[in-house]
Short mmCIF file of C-alpha atoms and ligand atoms in Angstrom, two decimals:
data_model
loop_
_atom_site.label_atom_id
_atom_site.label_comp_id
_atom_site.label_asym_id
_atom_site.label_seq_id
_atom_site.Cartn_x
_atom_site.Cartn_y
_atom_site.Cartn_z
CA MET J 1 4.51 -17.68 3.01
CA LYS J 2 4.36 -17.10 6.85
CA THR J 3 7.08 -16.19 9.26
CA LYS J 4 8.08 -18.53 12.13
CA THR J 5 7.56 -17.34 15.69
CA SER J 6 10.89 -16.18 16.94
CA SER J 7 12.42 -15.38 20.28
CA GLU J 8 15.26 -13.19 18.67
CA SER J 9 15.54 -9.63 19.90
CA SER J 10 17.77 -8.48 17.06
CA PHE J 11 16.63 -8.94 13.45
CA LYS J 12 15.86 -6.94 10.27
CA PHE J 13 12.84 -6.86 7.90
CA VAL J 14 11.78 -4.94 4.95
CA TYR J 15 8.79 -2.63 4.46
CA ALA J 16 7.89 -1.95 0.94
CA ALA J 17 4.74 -0.51 -0.72
CA ASP J 18 3.20 0.65 -3.97
CA LEU J 19 5.10 -1.80 -6.16
CA GLN J 20 2.45 -1.53 -8.96
CA PRO J 21 4.71 -2.75 -11.81
CA GLY J 22 1.97 -3.12 -14.24
CA THR J 23 2.19 -5.52 -17.19
CA PRO J 24 2.05 -4.99 -21.00
CA ARG J 25 -0.91 -7.31 -21.05
CA SER J 26 -2.95 -4.54 -19.43
CA PHE J 27 -4.62 -1.63 -21.11
CA ARG J 28 -1.76 0.56 -19.92
CA TYR J 29 1.85 0.09 -19.22
CA ARG J 30 5.13 1.77 -18.22
CA ALA J 31 8.24 -0.36 -18.71
CA ALA J 32 10.20 1.76 -16.37
CA TRP J 33 7.81 0.99 -13.48
CA ARG J 34 8.13 -2.70 -14.04
CA GLU J 35 11.85 -2.54 -14.37
CA ASN J 36 12.22 -0.45 -11.09
CA TRP J 37 10.24 -3.06 -9.29
CA LEU J 38 12.56 -5.86 -10.50
CA THR J 39 15.52 -3.80 -9.38
CA ALA J 40 14.03 -3.02 -5.93
CA ARG J 41 12.99 -6.72 -5.76
CA GLN J 42 16.76 -7.71 -6.16
CA GLN J 43 17.92 -5.18 -3.56
CA ILE J 44 15.42 -6.67 -1.04
CA ILE J 45 16.74 -10.08 -1.75
CA ASP J 46 20.33 -8.90 -1.47
CA ALA J 47 19.49 -7.24 1.99
CA GLN J 48 18.60 -10.73 3.32
CA PRO J 49 15.69 -9.63 5.72
CA GLU J 50 14.07 -12.20 7.90
CA PHE J 51 10.65 -11.30 6.45
CA MET J 52 9.01 -8.41 4.39
CA VAL J 53 5.71 -6.66 4.66
CA ILE J 54 4.02 -4.90 1.72
CA GLY J 55 1.78 -1.92 2.30
CA GLY J 56 -0.61 -2.38 -0.74
CA ASP J 57 -0.79 -1.58 -4.41
CA LEU J 58 1.11 -4.77 -5.35
CA THR J 59 -0.43 -4.33 -8.85
CA ARG J 60 -1.27 -1.37 -11.08
CA ASP J 61 -4.50 -2.78 -12.14
CA GLY J 62 -5.50 -5.77 -10.01
CA PHE J 63 -8.81 -3.97 -9.64
CA TYR J 64 -9.49 -5.27 -13.27
CA HIS J 65 -7.11 -8.25 -13.62
CA ASP J 66 -6.65 -11.40 -11.64
CA PHE J 67 -3.52 -12.20 -13.83
CA GLU J 68 -1.73 -9.18 -12.18
CA PHE J 69 -2.41 -10.79 -8.75
CA GLU J 70 -1.12 -14.25 -10.03
CA GLU J 71 2.17 -12.62 -11.38
CA MET J 72 2.91 -10.65 -8.36
CA LYS J 73 2.32 -13.64 -6.06
CA MET J 74 4.74 -15.71 -8.20
CA SER J 75 7.28 -12.69 -8.10
CA LEU J 76 7.06 -12.63 -4.25
CA ASP J 77 7.16 -16.34 -3.81
CA ALA J 78 10.29 -16.68 -5.88
CA MET J 79 12.05 -14.19 -3.60
CA ASN J 80 12.12 -16.99 -0.87
CA ILE J 81 11.62 -14.40 1.85
CA PRO J 82 8.45 -14.82 4.07
CA TRP J 83 5.90 -12.15 3.16
CA HIS J 84 2.76 -10.55 4.46
CA VAL J 85 0.73 -8.06 2.39
CA ILE J 86 -2.26 -5.79 2.64
CA PRO J 87 -4.31 -4.67 -0.35
CA GLY J 88 -4.11 -1.17 -1.81
CA ASN J 89 -6.69 0.64 -3.80
CA MET J 90 -5.17 -0.18 -7.07
CA ASP J 91 -5.72 -3.84 -6.03
CA VAL J 92 -9.21 -3.84 -4.70
CA GLY J 93 -10.75 -0.28 -5.24
CA ASN J 94 -10.68 3.10 -3.50
CA LYS J 95 -12.33 4.13 -0.11
CA ARG J 96 -15.98 4.70 -0.77
CA SER J 97 -17.51 7.75 -2.27
CA ASP J 98 -21.22 7.91 -3.46
CA ILE J 99 -20.47 10.95 -5.47
CA HIS J 100 -18.49 12.09 -8.44
CA GLY J 101 -15.48 14.19 -7.23
CA ALA J 102 -13.80 17.16 -8.59
CA ILE J 103 -11.62 15.37 -11.25
CA PRO J 104 -13.84 15.13 -14.34
CA SER J 105 -12.11 11.99 -15.72
CA ARG J 106 -12.78 9.98 -12.64
CA ASP J 107 -16.18 8.67 -11.69
CA ASP J 108 -15.30 8.08 -8.14
CA SER J 109 -18.41 6.09 -7.26
CA LEU J 110 -17.30 3.38 -9.83
CA LEU J 111 -13.93 3.00 -8.39
CA ASN J 112 -15.07 1.96 -4.87
CA ILE J 113 -13.71 -1.03 -3.09
CA SER J 114 -15.89 -4.15 -3.87
CA SER J 115 -16.25 -7.52 -2.04
CA GLU J 116 -15.55 -9.13 -5.43
CA ARG J 117 -12.16 -7.60 -5.80
CA LEU J 118 -11.15 -7.99 -2.24
CA SER J 119 -12.19 -11.71 -2.43
CA ALA J 120 -10.08 -12.08 -5.63
CA PHE J 121 -7.04 -10.44 -3.82
CA GLU J 122 -7.46 -12.86 -0.85
CA ARG J 123 -7.70 -15.89 -3.19
CA PHE J 124 -4.06 -15.10 -4.16
CA PHE J 125 -2.56 -13.49 -0.92
CA GLY J 126 -4.63 -14.84 2.06
CA PRO J 127 -6.77 -12.95 4.49
CA SER J 128 -6.31 -9.25 4.38
CA ASN J 129 -6.51 -8.85 8.07
CA TRP J 130 -3.55 -10.43 10.00
CA THR J 131 -1.40 -10.12 13.00
CA PHE J 132 1.79 -11.97 13.90
CA THR J 133 4.82 -11.52 16.22
CA HIS J 134 8.47 -11.87 15.61
CA GLY J 135 10.54 -11.74 18.58
CA ASN J 136 9.62 -8.69 20.52
CA LEU J 137 7.71 -7.21 17.51
CA ARG J 138 3.99 -7.59 16.62
CA ILE J 139 2.93 -6.42 13.11
CA SER J 140 -0.73 -6.09 12.17
CA GLY J 141 -2.08 -5.36 8.67
CA PHE J 142 -5.60 -4.82 7.33
CA CYS J 143 -7.55 -3.35 4.48
CA ASP J 144 -8.17 0.15 5.60
CA MET J 145 -10.47 0.89 2.49
CA LEU J 146 -13.09 -1.10 3.98
CA LEU J 147 -13.83 1.55 6.62
CA GLY J 148 -16.80 3.34 5.65
CA SER J 149 -17.57 1.04 2.75
CA GLY J 150 -20.64 -0.53 4.20
CA LEU J 151 -19.59 -3.91 2.79
CA PRO J 152 -20.18 -7.07 4.98
CA GLU J 153 -16.33 -7.27 5.46
CA GLU J 154 -16.18 -3.99 7.35
CA LYS J 155 -17.84 -5.45 10.42
CA LYS J 156 -15.26 -8.27 10.55
CA LEU J 157 -12.52 -5.64 10.09
CA ARG J 158 -13.82 -3.51 13.03
CA LYS J 159 -13.88 -6.40 15.41
CA PHE J 160 -10.38 -7.49 14.28
CA LEU J 161 -9.15 -3.97 15.14
CA THR J 162 -10.88 -3.78 18.50
CA ASP J 163 -9.74 -7.21 19.47
CA LEU J 164 -6.00 -6.29 18.88
CA ALA J 165 -6.22 -4.89 22.40
CA LEU J 166 -6.78 -8.28 23.82
CA LEU J 167 -3.50 -9.72 22.46
CA PRO J 168 -0.47 -10.22 24.89
CA PRO J 169 1.67 -6.92 25.03
CA VAL J 170 4.93 -6.69 23.11
CA GLU J 171 7.88 -4.27 23.08
CA HIS J 172 6.99 -2.86 19.46
CA HIS J 173 3.63 -3.01 17.59
CA PHE J 174 3.60 -1.88 14.10
CA VAL J 175 0.49 -1.53 11.92
CA LEU J 176 0.21 -1.08 8.18
CA THR J 177 -2.54 0.80 6.37
CA HIS J 178 -2.64 1.64 2.62
CA TYR J 179 -4.09 5.17 3.02
CA ALA J 180 -2.30 7.71 5.07
CA LEU J 181 -4.21 8.62 8.21
CA PHE J 182 -3.77 12.41 7.59
CA ILE J 183 -2.00 14.90 5.55
CA GLN J 184 -0.91 17.48 8.17
CA ASP J 185 -2.08 15.97 11.57
CA PRO J 186 -4.29 13.54 13.12
CA GLU J 187 -6.97 16.17 14.26
CA GLU J 188 -7.58 17.63 10.79
CA ALA J 189 -11.11 17.83 9.36
CA ASP J 190 -12.26 15.77 6.39
CA TYR J 191 -11.35 16.94 2.95
CA ASP J 192 -14.10 17.70 0.30
CA ILE J 193 -13.92 15.39 -2.70
CA THR J 194 -15.87 17.98 -4.71
CA VAL J 195 -13.31 20.73 -4.17
CA LYS J 196 -10.49 20.48 -6.71
CA GLU J 197 -7.97 21.80 -4.40
CA GLN J 198 -8.86 19.10 -1.70
CA TYR J 199 -9.49 16.21 -4.03
CA PHE J 200 -6.23 14.51 -3.61
CA ASP J 201 -5.90 15.10 0.05
CA TRP J 202 -9.41 13.45 0.14
CA TYR J 203 -8.00 10.63 -1.89
CA PHE J 204 -4.89 10.04 0.03
CA THR J 205 -6.37 9.98 3.58
CA VAL J 206 -8.71 8.03 5.79
CA ASN J 207 -11.82 10.05 6.68
CA LYS J 208 -11.92 11.72 10.14
CA ALA J 209 -14.39 9.32 11.88
CA ASP J 210 -12.55 6.25 10.75
CA ARG J 211 -9.22 7.71 11.59
CA LYS J 212 -10.56 8.51 15.16
CA PHE J 213 -11.62 4.80 15.42
CA LEU J 214 -8.26 3.55 14.22
CA LEU J 215 -6.18 5.81 16.53
CA ASP J 216 -8.34 4.61 19.46
CA CYS J 217 -7.93 0.99 18.60
CA PHE J 218 -4.16 1.72 18.13
CA LYS J 219 -3.70 3.32 21.48
CA LYS J 220 -5.53 0.44 23.20
CA ALA J 221 -3.47 -2.15 21.36
CA GLY J 222 -0.15 -0.42 22.35
CA VAL J 223 0.69 0.42 18.79
CA THR J 224 4.15 2.21 18.40
CA ARG J 225 4.40 2.70 14.65
CA VAL J 226 1.94 3.22 11.87
CA GLN J 227 3.22 2.58 8.25
CA THR J 228 1.27 4.20 5.46
CA ALA J 229 1.54 4.10 1.77
CA HIS J 230 -0.52 5.38 -1.32
CA ILE J 231 1.11 8.91 -1.52
CA HIS J 232 4.60 7.66 -2.74
CA CYS J 233 6.35 10.38 -0.70
CA ARG J 234 8.30 9.57 2.43
CA ARG J 235 8.29 11.47 5.67
CA GLU J 236 8.16 10.71 9.42
CA VAL J 237 5.70 12.31 11.82
CA VAL J 238 5.44 11.60 15.66
CA TYR J 239 2.14 12.28 17.28
CA ASP J 240 0.96 11.14 20.74
CA ASN J 241 3.97 8.82 21.11
CA ILE J 242 3.16 7.00 17.92
CA VAL J 243 5.71 7.26 14.89
CA PHE J 244 3.87 7.60 11.38
CA ASP J 245 6.07 6.43 8.56
CA PHE J 246 4.77 7.73 5.23
CA ALA J 247 6.32 5.34 2.75
CA PRO J 248 7.99 5.64 -0.40
CA SER J 249 6.98 3.67 -3.55
CA THR J 250 9.47 1.17 -4.77
CA THR J 251 8.77 2.07 -8.35
CA PHE J 252 7.80 5.81 -8.87
CA GLY J 253 7.58 8.98 -6.73
CA GLN J 254 4.85 11.55 -6.31
CA TYR J 255 4.22 14.74 -4.50
CA GLY J 256 7.76 15.59 -3.72
CA ASP J 257 7.02 19.23 -3.13
CA LYS J 258 3.87 18.63 -1.03
CA TRP J 259 5.81 18.88 2.36
CA PRO J 260 9.04 20.59 3.24
CA ASP J 261 10.17 17.32 4.73
CA GLY J 262 8.90 15.13 2.00
CA ASP J 263 11.15 13.06 -0.37
CA ASN J 264 9.51 11.11 -3.23
CA THR J 265 12.65 9.10 -4.20
CA PRO J 266 11.73 5.55 -5.09
CA GLY J 267 12.83 2.83 -2.72
CA PHE J 268 11.90 0.88 0.49
CA TYR J 269 12.58 0.74 4.25
CA LEU J 270 14.94 -1.60 5.92
CA PHE J 271 14.12 -1.91 9.71
CA LYS J 272 16.44 -3.28 12.34
CA ILE J 273 15.12 -4.18 15.72
CA ASN J 274 17.53 -4.46 18.50
CA GLY J 275 15.84 -5.04 21.86
CA LYS J 276 14.03 -1.73 22.54
CA GLN J 277 15.67 0.02 19.60
CA VAL J 278 14.20 0.48 16.15
CA PHE J 279 16.47 1.67 13.27
CA LYS J 280 15.07 2.59 9.93
CA ASP J 281 17.03 2.83 6.73
CA PHE J 282 15.84 4.14 3.54
CA ILE J 283 17.14 2.11 0.55
CA PRO J 284 16.64 3.93 -2.74
CA THR J 285 15.81 1.89 -5.82
CA ALA J 286 18.98 2.08 -7.84
CA PRO J 287 19.56 2.35 -10.63
CA LEU J 288 16.26 3.80 -11.69
CA SER J 289 15.12 2.63 -15.21
CA SER J 290 15.25 5.11 -18.15
CA ASN J 291 13.08 2.93 -20.42
CA GLU J 292 10.46 5.18 -21.87
CA ASP J 293 8.21 2.53 -23.37
CA ALA J 294 4.74 3.38 -22.27
CA PHE J 295 1.09 3.26 -23.39
CA GLY J 296 -2.38 4.06 -22.03
CA GLN J 297 -3.95 6.54 -19.58
CA GLY J 298 -2.61 7.23 -16.10
CA GLY J 299 -4.47 7.75 -12.92
CA HIS J 300 -7.82 6.07 -12.52
CA VAL J 301 -10.03 4.98 -15.55
CA THR J 302 -13.42 3.47 -15.61
CA ARG J 303 -14.30 0.18 -17.26
CA ASP J 304 -15.96 1.99 -20.25
CA HIS J 305 -12.75 3.70 -21.12
CA ILE J 306 -10.56 0.56 -21.04
CA ASP J 307 -9.09 -0.43 -24.40
CA TYR J 308 -6.54 -3.28 -24.91
CA SER J 309 -5.68 -2.36 -28.61
CA GLU J 310 -2.46 -0.66 -27.56
CA SER J 311 -1.54 -3.84 -25.45
CA LYS J 312 -2.03 -6.09 -28.38
CA ALA J 313 0.04 -3.89 -30.60
CA TYR J 314 2.89 -3.53 -28.07
CA LEU J 315 3.04 -7.29 -27.54
CA LYS J 316 2.88 -8.13 -31.13
CA LYS J 317 5.87 -5.80 -31.67
CA LEU J 318 7.63 -7.18 -28.63
CA PHE J 319 7.42 -10.71 -29.83
CA SER J 320 7.92 -10.17 -33.55
FE1 FE2 A 401 -2.59 3.49 -3.63
#
């Protein structure tokens, strides 16, 4: 569903990320996550935004199942709010690694983004690279996991990002990426996937060469705000006149103790644009579910460890 071009200078929109409700049809499930998404979903409807943008991880395991894409598209369409989404790594695969990292249970090279899964995502949600204006705001979204992937789609993405500078200037230009651009600051070095203490910093961030390319494109395109997801811990950093919004997950928090100013409370952002001014409200998902129904392994699993027997047993019990 696309937004209409607007000449309004005062409006509100929702930014949400990491919905990943999962489904009991999958090889793993947490009922509380699904219920939290449904709660946040109703809160977004009640907020009556003019549109919403979603920063990836719409599914828990879209990387394996088209039916998770299908269900989430139905969930979004039924909200009757225009939406624009980018894929996350749980939807289409991680940023590329050619080696096995420091987490023994993950074979990172098997979790890489693939053309097949990106194409499946786009069949349901449309092109992963997009830009549109609403009043004096431009919002641009894209699949950042393609950077460094070597996939054919990467070349197209790099042209899309370079060409953002050719678009007419606007008051505000927001961009969405799924991975955070950095942990501490944009100048930081790459993290080492093979070092246990650095693994998750590697996993959460864009590699330095690609980050440099992005920041250069953003400066040339007049980007004012970068909204990143994936970590599930919200904070705000200003660097070189660009605001970096680290987003909460609507569904579950992580890494609440990673930064002194981090807060992993689940929820979403409600932005209000009024001329030159930008107001950001954090809306916590409430009430959070206390449903403890769950099965299957967390984190990342590879195909040879996927087993649907617990799903079948759970569904059988649910419907008996
Ligand atoms: Fe993610």
